Steps between C-alpha positions, in 0.01 A plus 500: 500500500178342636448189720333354183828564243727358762283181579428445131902555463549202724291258344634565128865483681405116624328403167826642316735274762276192408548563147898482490720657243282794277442445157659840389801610301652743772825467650547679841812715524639476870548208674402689794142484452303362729265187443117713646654799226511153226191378630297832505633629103278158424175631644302702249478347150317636229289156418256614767371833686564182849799471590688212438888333413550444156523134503194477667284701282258253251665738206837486368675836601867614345677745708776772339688646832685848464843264473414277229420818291827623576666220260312618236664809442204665335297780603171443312320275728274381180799368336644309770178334590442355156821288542275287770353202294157624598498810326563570111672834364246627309430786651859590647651839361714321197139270410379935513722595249275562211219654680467821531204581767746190714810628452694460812255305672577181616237310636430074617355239325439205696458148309461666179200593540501856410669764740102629554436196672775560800404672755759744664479640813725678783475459814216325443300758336455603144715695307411744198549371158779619285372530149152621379208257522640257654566349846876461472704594717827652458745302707804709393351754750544345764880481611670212600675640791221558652314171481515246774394221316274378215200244555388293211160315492428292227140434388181679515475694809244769422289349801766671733618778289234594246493552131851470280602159724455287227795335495632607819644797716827684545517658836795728538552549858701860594730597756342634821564627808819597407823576702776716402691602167548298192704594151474293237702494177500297199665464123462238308607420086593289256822334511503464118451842400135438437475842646246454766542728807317540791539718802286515797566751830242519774497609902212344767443624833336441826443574824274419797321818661286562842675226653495209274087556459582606151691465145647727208612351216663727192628361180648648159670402218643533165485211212682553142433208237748591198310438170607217285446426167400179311849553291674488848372112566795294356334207353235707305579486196130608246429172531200336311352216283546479131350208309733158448486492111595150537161454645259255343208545724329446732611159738753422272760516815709839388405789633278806331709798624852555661558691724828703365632881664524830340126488370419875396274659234650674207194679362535729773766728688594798660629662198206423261415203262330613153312244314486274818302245394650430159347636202613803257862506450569265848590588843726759590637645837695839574828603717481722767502768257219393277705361250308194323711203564434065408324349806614143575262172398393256784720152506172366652127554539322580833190650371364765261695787665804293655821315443792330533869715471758238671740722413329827649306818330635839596178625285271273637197540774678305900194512712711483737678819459210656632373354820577463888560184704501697824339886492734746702294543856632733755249514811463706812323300809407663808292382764406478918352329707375581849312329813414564811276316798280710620420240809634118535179409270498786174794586295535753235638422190574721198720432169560705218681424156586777212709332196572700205634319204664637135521251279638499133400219258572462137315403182495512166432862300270599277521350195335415155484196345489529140210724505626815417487640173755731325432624169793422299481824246420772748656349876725829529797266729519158284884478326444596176711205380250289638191676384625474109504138524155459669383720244690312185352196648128636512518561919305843560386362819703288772438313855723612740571385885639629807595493788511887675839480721540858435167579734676277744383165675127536650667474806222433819595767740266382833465716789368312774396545832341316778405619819324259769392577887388225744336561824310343750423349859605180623481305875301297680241480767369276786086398521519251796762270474492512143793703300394658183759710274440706176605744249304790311718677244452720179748485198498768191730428269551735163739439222579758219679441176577742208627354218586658201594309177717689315549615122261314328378540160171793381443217213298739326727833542786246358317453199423836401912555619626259280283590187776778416560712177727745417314816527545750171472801674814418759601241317537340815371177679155546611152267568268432226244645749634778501587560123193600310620451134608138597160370625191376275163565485416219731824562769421473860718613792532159667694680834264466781741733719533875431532389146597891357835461685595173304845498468697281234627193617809299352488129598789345310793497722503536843455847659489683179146627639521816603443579910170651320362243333606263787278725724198510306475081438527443859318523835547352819244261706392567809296340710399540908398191671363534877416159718337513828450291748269559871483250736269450864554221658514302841543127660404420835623171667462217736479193614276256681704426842266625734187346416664148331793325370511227274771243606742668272423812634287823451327576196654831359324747341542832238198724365577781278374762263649710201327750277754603235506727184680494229510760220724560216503725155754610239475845321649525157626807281299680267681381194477126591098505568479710159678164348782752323772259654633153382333340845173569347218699716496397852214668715555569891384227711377403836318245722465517856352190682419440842453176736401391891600199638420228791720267600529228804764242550554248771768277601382160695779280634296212570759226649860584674775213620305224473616160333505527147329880556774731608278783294221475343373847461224634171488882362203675325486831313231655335436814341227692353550839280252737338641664204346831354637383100498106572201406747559250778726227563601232750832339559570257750786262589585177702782344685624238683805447696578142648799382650449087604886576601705768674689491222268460197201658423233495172356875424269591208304794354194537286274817426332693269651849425381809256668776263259796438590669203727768502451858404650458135314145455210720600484872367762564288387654165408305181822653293691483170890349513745291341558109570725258288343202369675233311228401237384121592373490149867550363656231337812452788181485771224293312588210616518572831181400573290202288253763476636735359523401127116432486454803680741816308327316133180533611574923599620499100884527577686315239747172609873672548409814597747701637363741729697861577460442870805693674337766489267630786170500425194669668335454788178592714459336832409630804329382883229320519218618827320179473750270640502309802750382735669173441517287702789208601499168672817415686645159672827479672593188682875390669670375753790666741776273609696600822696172578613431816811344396636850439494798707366827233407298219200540325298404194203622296314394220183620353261468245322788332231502244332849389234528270323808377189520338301833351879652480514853364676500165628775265410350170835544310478602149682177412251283668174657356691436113608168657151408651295594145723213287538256728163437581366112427218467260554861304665845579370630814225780450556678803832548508548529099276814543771664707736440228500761208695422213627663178301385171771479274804427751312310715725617804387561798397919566302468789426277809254571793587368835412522900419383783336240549420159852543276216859315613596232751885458627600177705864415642544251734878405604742370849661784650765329763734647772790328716688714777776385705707610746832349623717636783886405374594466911385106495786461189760710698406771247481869576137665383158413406334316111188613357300335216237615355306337214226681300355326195155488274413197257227631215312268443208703272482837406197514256320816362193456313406894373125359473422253737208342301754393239675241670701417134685790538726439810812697478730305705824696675628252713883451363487801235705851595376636795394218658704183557419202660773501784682788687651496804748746725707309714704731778801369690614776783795488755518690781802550755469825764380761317625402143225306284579382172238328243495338178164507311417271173192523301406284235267576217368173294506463148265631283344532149442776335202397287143454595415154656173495466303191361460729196741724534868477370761211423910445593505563121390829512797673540900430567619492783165490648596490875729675776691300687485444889633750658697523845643811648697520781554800765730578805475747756623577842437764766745560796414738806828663588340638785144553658555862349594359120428264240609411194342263221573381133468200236525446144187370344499226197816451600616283213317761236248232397258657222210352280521535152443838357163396308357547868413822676270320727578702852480178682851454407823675601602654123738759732773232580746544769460783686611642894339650757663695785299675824608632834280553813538736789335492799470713835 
């Protein structure tokens, strides 16, 4: 490369000696490394575009080498990134598993902040986002093999790196300039029949051409997930509250509700529940066969539609029965990657990536709850044993509830594929005596995803199916709408769908439907979504040498530009816009966006190896972006770096960084849905808040109203093309340790404080019903217009939401890191120690969804999700070519009811916490040869698992589990 790389190259090199032992989690393999190979893997950090070692950059940086993600023994790169204490599972591929436009995606969310707030990049570039109208990306597309290493910034960086760095980056650096032939394969499962499986085979290849001027790089592979279901996880068990009838109310020191297993709804089933809310002759269920049989009574209440059965219901609604803790995911990955220098001072350099991903997630069917009618004298299918006594009793009419099994689960079938191409110049080039390098590239990234939802419900065709007589002319089963002799004067076809071929449909039972009538009720879903993403961009650097130095040295300098767009729409199938399906009428979509941006930063080591100034050196970012939805913004950011010691130094951040909306914050439709909302007005919630009693008498609803609230309700909401970007302040501040005392020892501790102003919300239906009773002074206006509800009920039917700059999020928290190195030889030991301590201490988590309502602090710190201390401690030993580690991560203890000053109380519920929880992992990998290696471990080792009221993905629910893989090289 140029003169400029390879005097740049030196200078990092003696700022990484000077720093001592990196602050990163990798382990190198052979002992035959060299110290300059050590020393130059510490150069290029992601905290800045300057290069610089990682204990001397003013931001805390976390490092995940290609070894240390070895011990994982896990090939979604999303997943094993959340187990840092940084980064929360939210958005992993289990906290996925009820989505269905993110099923399979796995994506980062660092400090809790929201996984839109992380930036991701690769290489140092953006990367296309993996699920419509968002800026997510996919990390399960990018393969582990064929990472290097992972770079983790904390704080806002959007000064460097542009919108999305709220909270921080993710910079996964590839492999490059690649020599020879790899093979990789992996398997890894449960131990305890859990039935997880995964299997993982993939090949990379490389070779130098026209004399070493030049690089190819070729890489494929295959990745199967095995689907497992929420039946599968040992420890789940339908568990739920039911109120404590011993309870005497509120503060009286025993708690409201209990938290018990086997909590399941008997008013509806797969086979059919008649009369399912009480009423006429009582509740009845059928056998398979449609046979009407006694359904069991609840031991215990959980609500209006749920109960307790400690002793199990075979006739009785699991939710569990129906839904996925890890979708089935097998993945094709293909990529290559080529440069070449055209002279000592421009290289070529090309990458494309093509991943195409089938992924199969579960839900719930179709069903109907209690609003279907069958008319007891003339339903053509109801046992006639049955309809005598409804009729004896004065029943002509009944309730009846299902759910359809028979049409099969609406399983989310997502085809998705993501192609990506990188290309570009990079070099450098003399004026004078004065070295300048830079780098122009272009990046297009597309990602496609067809997802179909399967069998779900025609509501409408179902009710002119089940509305069946006997017709007198066949005297066989037939539709009403189809039978002219059995319809009134004021009959209406209510089929929306072909309605002449209505075919009779029998409900009680299961799969006493005909294949006919099962036809005709159903439809699948399908929807297209297509994200793009064009970037133009280039840096151009130097530094100051020739024309001054300060006494630390020269001033060092990048200037870049980027002009990127961003587009993304979904197209939906005619029978979903037309509203004929159960997911109500979605229209097609799409928003396209686009932005250029300025940015400088500089780097000013002021003082070098003086007394009490071994470095004393200042950094300075600022951008500037014009955005074609969001208007202009400015980030900036600060740093300092001081070392009064070789061995200690002081470094600190502070800035300014920006979100612009995304594309669904921005255009998405205004459309109808379904949301759950658990009525604040009802009488288990009213006192909640000391608001709320005032507030749900003055609306006219009654004291001890019970509201029918688990049920969905509907929903409009849509984007909103007035907001603005929010905006962040950020602070970090620590110290790093590298005593002299002991050779490779090193400590870090920083402080981080994040807060977010103007942040983009999605107004949840819950919070808009929340927000109109829990207002001070009187029901809120504003948001009790948003609210319909029923006049005679008074349940909720309706609820307007969207988006909105209304919130503000703030965390602040230590993050801490210890590594250590020991060589055995000065104890007359054979092999090398490594420590390696990673921890984070919460110290606030607060979300306020409207900023200018300070009252209503929802406070997270300790709750599920997010407790106050984790930490990963790692403990490797290496001898020759054999390394073997031991890994423990600990997960405080938390509650699982809402702190907040006004939120809940310990007496709640019962239990109302989980437990601390430690897992423990061991691994080893051995080279057998320079040709062959071999690596395994068992993870959780002693099959440590939370208590099965938790499907939080931030814990292991899996258990004990082994992983196996095998390497080849040539």
């Amino acid at each position: 490369m140029s003169m400029f790389l390879n005097s740049k190259l030196s200078r990092s090199v003696k700022l990484a000696i000077s720093a001592g032992l990196t602050a990163s989690l990798a382990m190198p393999v052979f002992a035959e490394e060299t110290a300059a190979e050590e020393q130059i893997e510490r150069v290029a950090v992601t905290g800045s575009r300057i290069a610089k070692a990682e204990l001397t950059q003013p931001a805390p940086v976390v490092s995940l080498s290609a070894e240390e993600l070895t011990k994982f023994g896990n090939q979604d790169l999303g997943s094993v990134l959340a187990e840092l204490p940084a980064i929360g599972a939210t958005n992993t591929i289990i906290g996925n598993n009820n989505s269905n436009s993110s099923a399979g995606v796995s994506s980062a969310d660092l400090r809790r902040l929201g996984a839109n707030r992380t930036l991701v990049l690769v290489n140092g570039k953006r990367y296309v986002a993996g699920q419509p109208g968002s800026a997510e990306v996919d990390l399960s597309t990018i393969p582990t093999s064929m990472i290097s290493r992972v770079e983790i910034v904390t704080g806002g960086a959007s000064a460097i790196y542009g919108s999305d760095a709220v909270s921080g980056v993710i910079n996964v650096i590839l492999k490059e300039d690649f020599e020879g032939f790899e093979f990789n394969a992996r398997t890894s499962g449960s131990t305890e029949s859990v039935g997880t499986q995964e299997h993982s085979f993939d090949i990379l290849g490389g070779a130098n051409v026209a004399d070493g001027r030049g690089n190819v790089t070729f890489y494929a592979g295959y990745e199967r997930t095995k689907e497992v279901m929420a039946t599968d996880i040992r420890q789940f068990d339908a568990w739920g509250t039911i109120k404590n009838e011993a309870d005497g109310g509120e503060d009286d020191g025993i708690p409201d509700r209990l938290r018990v297993p086997r909590v399941y709804s008997e008013m509806i089933n797969a086979t059919g529940v008649i009369n399912a809310f009480g009423g006429g002759i009582g509740r009845s269920t059928f056998d398979s066969n449609g046979n009407p049989i006694a359904q069991q009574e609840r031991d215990g209440t959980n609500s209006f539609a749920f109960g307790s059965f400690p002793n199990g219901c075979d006739t009785c609604f699991n939710t569990e029965a129906y839904e996925n803790y890890i979708p089935g995911v097998e993945r094709i990955n293909v990529g290559s990657s080529f440069n070449f220098d055209f002279t000592d001072n421009i290289q070529f350099y090309t990458d494309f990536r093509y991943v195409k991903s089938d992924i199969q997630q579960q839900f719930q069917p179709s069903f109907r709850f209690g609003n279907i009618n069958i008319n007891v004298e003339d339903n053509a299918f109801l046992n006639d044993d049955l309809r005598q006594q409804m009729l004896d009793a004065g029943q002509t009419n009944a309730s009846f509830a299902k759910f359809f099994d028979e049409l099969g689960n609406r399983s989310a079938e997502n085809k998705r594929e993501l192609f990506r191409y990188v290309g570009g110049f990079k070099g450098g080039f003399d004026i004078s005596e004065t070295i300048f390098d830079y780098d122009l590239y272009y990046v297009y990234g597309e990602t496609n995803n067809r997802r179909k939802t399967l069998n779900d419900l025609i509501p409408d065709n179902f009710v002119a199916a089940v509305d069946s007589v006997i017709d007198p002319d066949t005297g066989l089963a037939a539709c009403r709408s189809q039978v002219a002799s059995a319809q009134g004067d004021d009959y209406t076809d209510p089929a929306s769908v072909n309605g002449s071929d209505c075919v009779a449909y029998n409900p009680f039972g299961m799969g006493q439907a005909s294949a006919e009538a099962r036809d005709w009720v159903s439809a699948d879903v399908t929807r297209e979504d297509k994200i793009t993403q064009q970037v133009i961009g280039g840096t151009l650097g130097t530094d100051s040498e020739e024309l001054f130095e300060l006494q630390g040295g020269a001033i060092a300098m990048v200037v870049g530009f980027e002009y990127r767009e961003e587009t993304s729409g979904s197209t939906t199938d005619e029978f979903t816009k037309a509203g004929f399906l159960t997911s109500a009428a979605t229209p097609d979509s799409y928003g396209e966006y686009d932005v250029t941006e300025y940015f400088v930063e500089v780097n000013i080591p002021v003082l070098k190896e003086l007394p009490f100034a071994h470095e004393l050196s200042f950094d300075g970012a600022y951008r500037n972006a014009d955005y074609s939805h969001a208007g202009k913004t400015e980030a900036w950011k600060a740093g300092m770096f001081y070392s009064p010691l070789e061995q200690l130094a002081l470094r600190g951040t502070v800035g300014e960084a920006v979100r612009a909306p995304n594309i669904a914050e921005a255009f998405s439709p205004r459309s109808p849905g379904f949301g759950r909302v658990s009525d604040p007005c009802d009488a288990d919630n009213i006192n909640d808040d000391p608001d709320r009693v005032s507030n749900c008498a003055a609306l006219g609803i009654p004291p001890g109203f019970q509201a029918n609230d688990n049920v969905s309700v509907d929903t409009l909401s849509g984007g909103n093309p007035d907001l603005k970007p929010e905006t962040s302040t950020s602070f970090t501040g620590g110290l790093v340790w590298t005593p002299t005392f002991a050779d490779n020892l090193s400590f870090t501790v920083d402080y981080y404080d994040i807060q977010i102003e103007d942040a983009i919300l999605s107004v949840a239906t819950q919070t808009v019903a929340d927000n109109c009773v829990d207002s001070t002074g009187g029901p809120d206006t504003d948001f009790c217009s948003q609210v319909d509800r029923n006049p005679t009920t008074y349940d909720i039917e309706l609820v307007r939401s969207g988006y909105l700059n209304a919130a503000a999020l703030n965390t602040k928290g230590i993050e801490f890191q210890a590594a250590y190195s020991l060589d055995l030889e000065s104890f007359n030991a054979p092999g090398e120690l490594r420590f390696n301590l990673l921890g984070n201490q919460l110290l606030e988590l607060e979300r306020l969804e409207f900023q200018n309502r300070p009252d209503e602090i929802n406070d997270e710190k300790g709750e599920v999700g997010d407790p106050e201390l984790q930490f990963r401690l790692g403990i490797d030993y290496r001898l020759d070519d054999l390394s073997v580690s031991w890994n423990t991560r600990y997960i405080d203890s938390v509650v699982t009811y809402d702190v907040s000053e006004n939120g809940g109380s310990p007496e709640d519920l019962y239990p109302g916490h989980i437990g601390s929880m430690t897992t423990h992992d061991l691994s080893a990998t051995y080279y057998i040869n320079e040709n062959f290696m071999i690596n395994g471990g068992v993870r959780n080792l002693f099959d440590a698992l939370p208590p099965g009221y938790t499907n939080d993905a931030l814990y292991d629910l899996v258990g004990r589990r082994a992983f196996l893989g095998i390497k080849v090289m040539m």
